[in-house]
Amino acid sequence: METFLIVAVITVVLFLFMKGLFSFKNATQLTLRPFNEWIALAKGKNKKEREVMSHTILLETGSLLEKANIISQREFEKIFSGSSIYASDVIILTLITTHIQDHFSESSEFPLNESKQARIYFYNCFCRLYFEGFYSESSIYKGKDSLIAMARYANDKEQQPWD
């Protein structure tokens, strides 16, 4: 009886571990899809799945920013890794901010093409925020400060719906 119980517990733990691993792997594969497809998939997911997708896209974006020598992935993750910041809220805030910037700027070095991979799309969004700035409370923040200001804005808020 004890052996059966131990085997059952180990099986459940392995199942949960593998489920989490495959969930992350699936989210990583989704970053390779075009942005417009990624966003449609994210909207259709529940809050937890959307959070995994958003967290994964932030990790992928951080990696691309580091490869471009803009900001190290460790610094990028540190900015958005607070326990009171939802990755999905950061993604929505990024999209809203860059959409507003589109209306005020005539051109940008970082074009947003919805048919590009989701991780490339968000890389361009974060480059815009980094170089062109983030507006908050009648102030403009640029560089690393723009990312910090954005994280502060998203901090301690309830997770926003994507409706």
Short mmCIF file of N, CA and C in Angstrom, two decimals:
data_model
loop_
_atom_site.label_atom_id
_atom_site.label_comp_id
_atom_site.label_asym_id
_atom_site.label_seq_id
_atom_site.Cartn_x
_atom_site.Cartn_y
_atom_site.Cartn_z
N MET A 1 0.82 -1.19 0.00
CA MET A 1 0.00 0.00 0.00
C MET A 1 0.87 1.26 0.00
N GLU A 2 1.93 1.28 0.84
CA GLU A 2 2.82 2.42 0.88
C GLU A 2 3.53 2.63 -0.45
N THR A 3 3.94 1.56 -1.07
CA THR A 3 4.62 1.65 -2.36
C THR A 3 3.70 2.26 -3.40
N PHE A 4 2.45 1.83 -3.42
CA PHE A 4 1.48 2.38 -4.36
C PHE A 4 1.29 3.87 -4.13
N LEU A 5 1.21 4.28 -2.89
CA LEU A 5 1.02 5.69 -2.54
C LEU A 5 2.22 6.52 -2.98
N ILE A 6 3.42 6.01 -2.77
CA ILE A 6 4.64 6.71 -3.17
C ILE A 6 4.69 6.84 -4.69
N VAL A 7 4.38 5.76 -5.39
CA VAL A 7 4.37 5.79 -6.86
C VAL A 7 3.32 6.78 -7.36
N ALA A 8 2.17 6.81 -6.73
CA ALA A 8 1.10 7.73 -7.14
C ALA A 8 1.53 9.18 -6.94
N VAL A 9 2.15 9.49 -5.82
CA VAL A 9 2.62 10.85 -5.54
C VAL A 9 3.69 11.26 -6.55
N ILE A 10 4.65 10.38 -6.81
CA ILE A 10 5.71 10.67 -7.78
C ILE A 10 5.12 10.90 -9.17
N THR A 11 4.13 10.09 -9.54
CA THR A 11 3.49 10.24 -10.84
C THR A 11 2.78 11.58 -10.95
N VAL A 12 2.08 11.99 -9.93
CA VAL A 12 1.39 13.28 -9.94
C VAL A 12 2.39 14.43 -10.04
N VAL A 13 3.47 14.37 -9.28
CA VAL A 13 4.49 15.41 -9.31
C VAL A 13 5.13 15.49 -10.69
N LEU A 14 5.46 14.36 -11.28
CA LEU A 14 6.03 14.33 -12.63
C LEU A 14 5.05 14.89 -13.65
N PHE A 15 3.79 14.53 -13.52
CA PHE A 15 2.76 15.04 -14.43
C PHE A 15 2.68 16.56 -14.36
N LEU A 16 2.65 17.11 -13.16
CA LEU A 16 2.56 18.56 -13.00
C LEU A 16 3.81 19.26 -13.53
N PHE A 17 4.98 18.68 -13.28
CA PHE A 17 6.23 19.23 -13.79
C PHE A 17 6.24 19.24 -15.32
N MET A 18 5.86 18.12 -15.92
CA MET A 18 5.86 18.02 -17.38
C MET A 18 4.82 18.96 -17.99
N LYS A 19 3.68 19.10 -17.34
CA LYS A 19 2.64 19.99 -17.84
C LYS A 19 3.16 21.43 -17.86
N GLY A 20 3.84 21.84 -16.80
CA GLY A 20 4.43 23.18 -16.75
C GLY A 20 5.52 23.36 -17.79
N LEU A 21 6.35 22.34 -17.99
CA LEU A 21 7.42 22.39 -18.98
C LEU A 21 6.85 22.53 -20.38
N PHE A 22 5.83 21.73 -20.71
CA PHE A 22 5.23 21.80 -22.03
C PHE A 22 4.48 23.10 -22.24
N SER A 23 3.90 23.64 -21.18
CA SER A 23 3.20 24.93 -21.26
C SER A 23 4.19 26.02 -21.63
N PHE A 24 5.37 26.04 -20.99
CA PHE A 24 6.39 27.03 -21.30
C PHE A 24 6.92 26.82 -22.71
N LYS A 25 7.17 25.56 -23.09
CA LYS A 25 7.68 25.27 -24.43
C LYS A 25 6.68 25.72 -25.48
N ASN A 26 5.40 25.46 -25.24
CA ASN A 26 4.37 25.89 -26.17
C ASN A 26 4.34 27.41 -26.27
N ALA A 27 4.48 28.10 -25.14
CA ALA A 27 4.49 29.57 -25.14
C ALA A 27 5.70 30.09 -25.91
N THR A 28 6.83 29.42 -25.80
CA THR A 28 8.02 29.82 -26.54
C THR A 28 7.80 29.64 -28.04
N GLN A 29 7.16 28.55 -28.43
CA GLN A 29 6.86 28.33 -29.84
C GLN A 29 5.90 29.39 -30.37
N LEU A 30 5.01 29.87 -29.53
CA LEU A 30 4.04 30.87 -29.96
C LEU A 30 4.71 32.21 -30.27
N THR A 31 5.86 32.50 -29.68
CA THR A 31 6.54 33.77 -29.96
C THR A 31 7.07 33.82 -31.39
N LEU A 32 7.15 32.67 -32.03
CA LEU A 32 7.61 32.61 -33.42
C LEU A 32 6.48 32.90 -34.41
N ARG A 33 5.25 32.88 -33.93
CA ARG A 33 4.10 33.17 -34.79
C ARG A 33 4.02 34.67 -35.06
N PRO A 34 3.33 35.05 -36.13
CA PRO A 34 3.14 36.48 -36.39
C PRO A 34 2.41 37.15 -35.22
N PHE A 35 2.72 38.42 -35.00
CA PHE A 35 2.13 39.14 -33.88
C PHE A 35 0.61 39.08 -33.90
N ASN A 36 0.00 39.33 -35.05
CA ASN A 36 -1.47 39.36 -35.09
C ASN A 36 -2.08 38.01 -34.71
N GLU A 37 -1.40 36.94 -35.02
CA GLU A 37 -1.86 35.61 -34.61
C GLU A 37 -1.63 35.39 -33.12
N TRP A 38 -0.45 35.83 -32.63
CA TRP A 38 -0.11 35.69 -31.21
C TRP A 38 -1.13 36.42 -30.35
N ILE A 39 -1.47 37.65 -30.71
CA ILE A 39 -2.39 38.44 -29.90
C ILE A 39 -3.78 37.82 -29.91
N ALA A 40 -4.20 37.28 -31.04
CA ALA A 40 -5.52 36.62 -31.11
C ALA A 40 -5.53 35.38 -30.21
N LEU A 41 -4.45 34.63 -30.21
CA LEU A 41 -4.36 33.45 -29.34
C LEU A 41 -4.34 33.87 -27.87
N ALA A 42 -3.61 34.91 -27.54
CA ALA A 42 -3.52 35.37 -26.16
C ALA A 42 -4.88 35.83 -25.65
N LYS A 43 -5.62 36.52 -26.48
CA LYS A 43 -6.95 37.00 -26.07
C LYS A 43 -7.89 35.84 -25.77
N GLY A 44 -7.71 34.72 -26.44
CA GLY A 44 -8.57 33.56 -26.27
C GLY A 44 -8.21 32.67 -25.09
N LYS A 45 -7.10 32.95 -24.45
CA LYS A 45 -6.65 32.11 -23.33
C LYS A 45 -7.22 32.62 -22.01
N ASN A 46 -7.15 31.75 -20.99
CA ASN A 46 -7.55 32.20 -19.65
C ASN A 46 -6.41 33.03 -19.06
N LYS A 47 -6.64 33.64 -17.91
CA LYS A 47 -5.66 34.55 -17.31
C LYS A 47 -4.30 33.90 -17.08
N LYS A 48 -4.32 32.67 -16.59
CA LYS A 48 -3.06 31.99 -16.28
C LYS A 48 -2.27 31.70 -17.55
N GLU A 49 -2.94 31.19 -18.58
CA GLU A 49 -2.25 30.89 -19.84
C GLU A 49 -1.75 32.17 -20.50
N ARG A 50 -2.55 33.23 -20.43
CA ARG A 50 -2.14 34.52 -20.99
C ARG A 50 -0.92 35.06 -20.26
N GLU A 51 -0.88 34.84 -18.95
CA GLU A 51 0.25 35.30 -18.15
C GLU A 51 1.52 34.54 -18.56
N VAL A 52 1.41 33.23 -18.80
CA VAL A 52 2.57 32.44 -19.25
C VAL A 52 3.03 32.94 -20.61
N MET A 53 2.08 33.17 -21.52
CA MET A 53 2.45 33.69 -22.85
C MET A 53 3.13 35.05 -22.74
N SER A 54 2.61 35.92 -21.90
CA SER A 54 3.16 37.26 -21.75
C SER A 54 4.54 37.23 -21.10
N HIS A 55 4.68 36.39 -20.08
CA HIS A 55 5.98 36.25 -19.43
C HIS A 55 7.02 35.73 -20.43
N THR A 56 6.63 34.77 -21.23
CA THR A 56 7.53 34.20 -22.22
C THR A 56 7.94 35.24 -23.26
N ILE A 57 6.98 36.05 -23.70
CA ILE A 57 7.31 37.07 -24.70
C ILE A 57 8.26 38.11 -24.10
N LEU A 58 8.10 38.40 -22.81
CA LEU A 58 9.03 39.32 -22.15
C LEU A 58 10.44 38.72 -22.08
N LEU A 59 10.53 37.42 -21.78
CA LEU A 59 11.84 36.76 -21.75
C LEU A 59 12.50 36.79 -23.13
N GLU A 60 11.73 36.48 -24.16
CA GLU A 60 12.25 36.47 -25.52
C GLU A 60 12.68 37.88 -25.94
N THR A 61 11.89 38.87 -25.59
CA THR A 61 12.21 40.26 -25.92
C THR A 61 13.48 40.69 -25.20
N GLY A 62 13.60 40.34 -23.93
CA GLY A 62 14.81 40.65 -23.17
C GLY A 62 16.05 40.07 -23.81
N SER A 63 15.94 38.87 -24.31
CA SER A 63 17.06 38.22 -24.99
C SER A 63 17.45 38.99 -26.26
N LEU A 64 16.45 39.41 -27.03
CA LEU A 64 16.74 40.18 -28.25
C LEU A 64 17.34 41.55 -27.93
N LEU A 65 16.86 42.18 -26.88
CA LEU A 65 17.41 43.48 -26.47
C LEU A 65 18.87 43.33 -26.04
N GLU A 66 19.17 42.22 -25.37
CA GLU A 66 20.56 41.98 -24.95
C GLU A 66 21.44 41.74 -26.17
N LYS A 67 20.96 40.96 -27.14
CA LYS A 67 21.75 40.69 -28.35
C LYS A 67 22.04 41.97 -29.12
N ALA A 68 21.13 42.94 -29.02
CA ALA A 68 21.32 44.23 -29.70
C ALA A 68 22.11 45.22 -28.84
N ASN A 69 22.61 44.77 -27.69
CA ASN A 69 23.38 45.61 -26.76
C ASN A 69 22.61 46.85 -26.29
N ILE A 70 21.32 46.69 -26.08
CA ILE A 70 20.49 47.79 -25.60
C ILE A 70 20.40 47.74 -24.08
N ILE A 71 20.04 46.59 -23.55
CA ILE A 71 19.96 46.39 -22.11
C ILE A 71 20.16 44.90 -21.86
N SER A 72 20.82 44.56 -20.78
CA SER A 72 21.06 43.14 -20.51
C SER A 72 19.74 42.46 -20.15
N GLN A 73 19.66 41.21 -20.45
CA GLN A 73 18.45 40.46 -20.14
C GLN A 73 18.21 40.44 -18.64
N ARG A 74 19.27 40.35 -17.88
CA ARG A 74 19.13 40.33 -16.42
C ARG A 74 18.51 41.64 -15.92
N GLU A 75 18.97 42.77 -16.44
CA GLU A 75 18.39 44.06 -16.04
C GLU A 75 16.92 44.16 -16.47
N PHE A 76 16.67 43.73 -17.69
CA PHE A 76 15.30 43.77 -18.22
C PHE A 76 14.36 42.93 -17.37
N GLU A 77 14.77 41.71 -17.05
CA GLU A 77 13.95 40.83 -16.21
C GLU A 77 13.77 41.42 -14.82
N LYS A 78 14.82 42.03 -14.29
CA LYS A 78 14.76 42.61 -12.95
C LYS A 78 13.71 43.73 -12.89
N ILE A 79 13.62 44.51 -13.96
CA ILE A 79 12.65 45.61 -14.00
C ILE A 79 11.22 45.10 -13.93
N PHE A 80 10.93 44.01 -14.65
CA PHE A 80 9.56 43.53 -14.76
C PHE A 80 9.26 42.28 -13.95
N SER A 81 10.15 41.92 -13.04
CA SER A 81 9.95 40.66 -12.31
C SER A 81 9.31 40.83 -10.95
N GLY A 82 8.80 41.99 -10.63
CA GLY A 82 8.18 42.18 -9.32
C GLY A 82 6.97 41.28 -9.15
N SER A 83 6.76 40.82 -7.94
CA SER A 83 5.64 39.91 -7.69
C SER A 83 4.30 40.61 -7.84
N SER A 84 4.30 41.94 -7.83
CA SER A 84 3.04 42.67 -7.96
C SER A 84 2.85 43.25 -9.35
N ILE A 85 3.61 42.74 -10.33
CA ILE A 85 3.48 43.17 -11.72
C ILE A 85 3.07 41.97 -12.55
N TYR A 86 1.96 42.10 -13.26
CA TYR A 86 1.52 41.04 -14.17
C TYR A 86 2.17 41.26 -15.54
N ALA A 87 2.78 40.22 -16.07
CA ALA A 87 3.41 40.31 -17.39
C ALA A 87 2.38 40.70 -18.45
N SER A 88 1.16 40.20 -18.32
CA SER A 88 0.12 40.53 -19.30
C SER A 88 -0.22 42.01 -19.25
N ASP A 89 -0.16 42.63 -18.08
CA ASP A 89 -0.40 44.07 -17.98
C ASP A 89 0.73 44.86 -18.64
N VAL A 90 1.96 44.39 -18.49
CA VAL A 90 3.10 45.05 -19.14
C VAL A 90 2.93 44.99 -20.65
N ILE A 91 2.49 43.83 -21.15
CA ILE A 91 2.29 43.68 -22.59
C ILE A 91 1.21 44.64 -23.09
N ILE A 92 0.08 44.70 -22.41
CA ILE A 92 -1.00 45.60 -22.81
C ILE A 92 -0.53 47.05 -22.75
N LEU A 93 0.15 47.43 -21.68
CA LEU A 93 0.65 48.79 -21.54
C LEU A 93 1.63 49.13 -22.66
N THR A 94 2.47 48.18 -23.01
CA THR A 94 3.43 48.38 -24.11
C THR A 94 2.69 48.62 -25.42
N LEU A 95 1.68 47.81 -25.68
CA LEU A 95 0.92 47.96 -26.92
C LEU A 95 0.18 49.29 -26.97
N ILE A 96 -0.43 49.66 -25.88
CA ILE A 96 -1.17 50.93 -25.84
C ILE A 96 -0.21 52.11 -26.05
N THR A 97 0.92 52.09 -25.35
CA THR A 97 1.87 53.18 -25.43
C THR A 97 2.44 53.32 -26.84
N THR A 98 2.83 52.22 -27.44
CA THR A 98 3.41 52.30 -28.79
C THR A 98 2.33 52.67 -29.81
N HIS A 99 1.10 52.27 -29.58
CA HIS A 99 0.01 52.66 -30.48
C HIS A 99 -0.21 54.18 -30.41
N ILE A 100 -0.16 54.73 -29.21
CA ILE A 100 -0.29 56.19 -29.04
C ILE A 100 0.89 56.90 -29.71
N GLN A 101 2.09 56.35 -29.55
CA GLN A 101 3.27 56.95 -30.19
C GLN A 101 3.12 56.98 -31.70
N ASP A 102 2.50 55.96 -32.28
CA ASP A 102 2.28 55.92 -33.73
C ASP A 102 1.50 57.14 -34.21
N HIS A 103 0.57 57.61 -33.41
CA HIS A 103 -0.26 58.74 -33.80
C HIS A 103 0.47 60.08 -33.69
N PHE A 104 1.53 60.14 -32.87
CA PHE A 104 2.23 61.40 -32.67
C PHE A 104 3.55 61.50 -33.42
N SER A 105 4.12 60.40 -33.82
CA SER A 105 5.39 60.46 -34.54
C SER A 105 5.17 60.10 -36.00
N GLU A 106 5.91 60.78 -36.86
CA GLU A 106 5.74 60.55 -38.29
C GLU A 106 6.43 59.28 -38.75
N SER A 107 7.57 58.99 -38.17
CA SER A 107 8.28 57.77 -38.53
C SER A 107 9.08 57.28 -37.34
N SER A 108 9.49 56.06 -37.41
CA SER A 108 10.27 55.48 -36.33
C SER A 108 11.30 54.53 -36.91
N GLU A 109 12.41 54.42 -36.22
CA GLU A 109 13.43 53.45 -36.64
C GLU A 109 12.97 52.02 -36.40
N PHE A 110 11.90 51.89 -35.63
CA PHE A 110 11.42 50.58 -35.23
C PHE A 110 9.99 50.38 -35.69
N PRO A 111 9.83 50.01 -36.97
CA PRO A 111 8.47 49.86 -37.51
C PRO A 111 7.75 48.66 -36.88
N LEU A 112 6.46 48.84 -36.69
CA LEU A 112 5.64 47.78 -36.12
C LEU A 112 4.84 47.12 -37.23
N ASN A 113 5.26 45.93 -37.59
CA ASN A 113 4.62 45.19 -38.66
C ASN A 113 3.95 43.97 -38.02
N GLU A 114 2.64 43.92 -38.05
CA GLU A 114 1.89 42.85 -37.37
C GLU A 114 2.11 41.48 -37.98
N SER A 115 2.69 41.41 -39.16
CA SER A 115 2.94 40.10 -39.76
C SER A 115 4.31 39.54 -39.36
N LYS A 116 5.11 40.33 -38.62
CA LYS A 116 6.39 39.84 -38.11
C LYS A 116 6.16 38.94 -36.91
N GLN A 117 7.18 38.16 -36.56
CA GLN A 117 7.09 37.31 -35.38
C GLN A 117 6.75 38.16 -34.16
N ALA A 118 5.99 37.58 -33.25
CA ALA A 118 5.57 38.31 -32.05
C ALA A 118 6.76 38.84 -31.28
N ARG A 119 7.81 38.05 -31.15
CA ARG A 119 8.97 38.51 -30.38
C ARG A 119 9.67 39.67 -31.07
N ILE A 120 9.68 39.71 -32.39
CA ILE A 120 10.26 40.83 -33.14
C ILE A 120 9.38 42.07 -32.97
N TYR A 121 8.08 41.87 -33.02
CA TYR A 121 7.14 42.98 -32.85
C TYR A 121 7.35 43.64 -31.48
N PHE A 122 7.43 42.82 -30.43
CA PHE A 122 7.62 43.37 -29.09
C PHE A 122 9.03 43.93 -28.90
N TYR A 123 10.00 43.36 -29.56
CA TYR A 123 11.36 43.93 -29.54
C TYR A 123 11.30 45.36 -30.06
N ASN A 124 10.61 45.56 -31.19
CA ASN A 124 10.47 46.91 -31.76
C ASN A 124 9.69 47.83 -30.82
N CYS A 125 8.66 47.30 -30.17
CA CYS A 125 7.90 48.09 -29.20
C CYS A 125 8.80 48.57 -28.06
N PHE A 126 9.57 47.66 -27.49
CA PHE A 126 10.43 48.03 -26.37
C PHE A 126 11.58 48.93 -26.81
N CYS A 127 12.05 48.77 -28.04
CA CYS A 127 13.07 49.69 -28.56
C CYS A 127 12.49 51.09 -28.67
N ARG A 128 11.26 51.19 -29.14
CA ARG A 128 10.60 52.50 -29.21
C ARG A 128 10.50 53.12 -27.82
N LEU A 129 10.05 52.33 -26.87
CA LEU A 129 9.93 52.85 -25.51
C LEU A 129 11.29 53.28 -24.96
N TYR A 130 12.29 52.49 -25.24
CA TYR A 130 13.63 52.76 -24.73
C TYR A 130 14.21 54.04 -25.35
N PHE A 131 14.11 54.17 -26.67
CA PHE A 131 14.75 55.29 -27.36
C PHE A 131 13.84 56.51 -27.53
N GLU A 132 12.55 56.30 -27.72
CA GLU A 132 11.64 57.42 -27.96
C GLU A 132 10.94 57.87 -26.68
N GLY A 133 10.87 57.00 -25.69
CA GLY A 133 10.38 57.41 -24.39
C GLY A 133 9.02 56.86 -24.00
N PHE A 134 8.77 56.94 -22.71
CA PHE A 134 7.49 56.55 -22.10
C PHE A 134 6.98 57.78 -21.35
N TYR A 135 5.75 58.17 -21.66
CA TYR A 135 5.14 59.35 -21.03
C TYR A 135 4.30 58.90 -19.84
N SER A 136 4.58 59.49 -18.70
CA SER A 136 3.81 59.16 -17.50
C SER A 136 3.77 60.38 -16.59
N GLU A 137 2.58 60.72 -16.16
CA GLU A 137 2.39 61.83 -15.23
C GLU A 137 3.10 63.10 -15.70
N SER A 138 2.85 63.48 -16.92
CA SER A 138 3.38 64.68 -17.57
C SER A 138 4.91 64.71 -17.63
N SER A 139 5.54 63.58 -17.58
CA SER A 139 6.99 63.48 -17.72
C SER A 139 7.30 62.46 -18.80
N ILE A 140 8.43 62.67 -19.46
CA ILE A 140 8.89 61.68 -20.44
C ILE A 140 10.15 61.03 -19.89
N TYR A 141 10.16 59.72 -19.96
CA TYR A 141 11.29 58.93 -19.50
C TYR A 141 11.90 58.25 -20.71
N LYS A 142 13.22 58.22 -20.78
CA LYS A 142 13.90 57.58 -21.90
C LYS A 142 14.94 56.60 -21.35
N GLY A 143 15.35 55.70 -22.23
CA GLY A 143 16.33 54.69 -21.86
C GLY A 143 15.78 53.73 -20.83
N LYS A 144 16.65 53.30 -19.97
CA LYS A 144 16.25 52.35 -18.92
C LYS A 144 15.17 52.96 -18.03
N ASP A 145 15.22 54.27 -17.84
CA ASP A 145 14.21 54.95 -17.01
C ASP A 145 12.80 54.78 -17.57
N SER A 146 12.68 54.70 -18.90
CA SER A 146 11.35 54.51 -19.49
C SER A 146 10.77 53.15 -19.11
N LEU A 147 11.62 52.14 -19.08
CA LEU A 147 11.16 50.80 -18.71
C LEU A 147 10.82 50.73 -17.22
N ILE A 148 11.62 51.41 -16.41
CA ILE A 148 11.35 51.45 -14.96
C ILE A 148 10.04 52.19 -14.69
N ALA A 149 9.83 53.31 -15.38
CA ALA A 149 8.58 54.07 -15.20
C ALA A 149 7.38 53.25 -15.62
N MET A 150 7.52 52.49 -16.68
CA MET A 150 6.43 51.64 -17.14
C MET A 150 6.13 50.55 -16.10
N ALA A 151 7.18 49.96 -15.54
CA ALA A 151 6.99 48.93 -14.52
C ALA A 151 6.31 49.51 -13.28
N ARG A 152 6.70 50.72 -12.90
CA ARG A 152 6.06 51.37 -11.76
C ARG A 152 4.59 51.62 -12.02
N TYR A 153 4.28 52.02 -13.25
CA TYR A 153 2.90 52.29 -13.61
C TYR A 153 2.06 51.01 -13.52
N ALA A 154 2.64 49.88 -13.92
CA ALA A 154 1.92 48.60 -13.92
C ALA A 154 1.93 47.93 -12.54
N ASN A 155 2.73 48.44 -11.62
CA ASN A 155 2.89 47.83 -10.30
C ASN A 155 1.63 47.96 -9.44
N ASP A 156 1.36 46.92 -8.68
CA ASP A 156 0.26 46.92 -7.69
C ASP A 156 -1.12 47.19 -8.27
N LYS A 157 -1.33 46.79 -9.48
CA LYS A 157 -2.66 46.92 -10.07
C LYS A 157 -3.25 45.52 -10.22
N GLU A 158 -4.57 45.46 -10.25
CA GLU A 158 -5.20 44.17 -10.51
C GLU A 158 -4.96 43.79 -11.96
N GLN A 159 -4.91 42.50 -12.21
CA GLN A 159 -4.67 42.05 -13.57
C GLN A 159 -5.80 42.53 -14.47
N GLN A 160 -5.43 43.19 -15.54
CA GLN A 160 -6.40 43.78 -16.45
C GLN A 160 -6.94 42.74 -17.43
N PRO A 161 -8.23 42.81 -17.74
CA PRO A 161 -8.79 41.91 -18.75
C PRO A 161 -8.37 42.35 -20.15
N TRP A 162 -8.39 41.44 -21.08
CA TRP A 162 -8.00 41.74 -22.46
C TRP A 162 -9.22 41.79 -23.37
N ASP A 163 -10.33 42.19 -22.88
CA ASP A 163 -11.56 42.20 -23.68
C ASP A 163 -11.56 43.28 -24.71
#
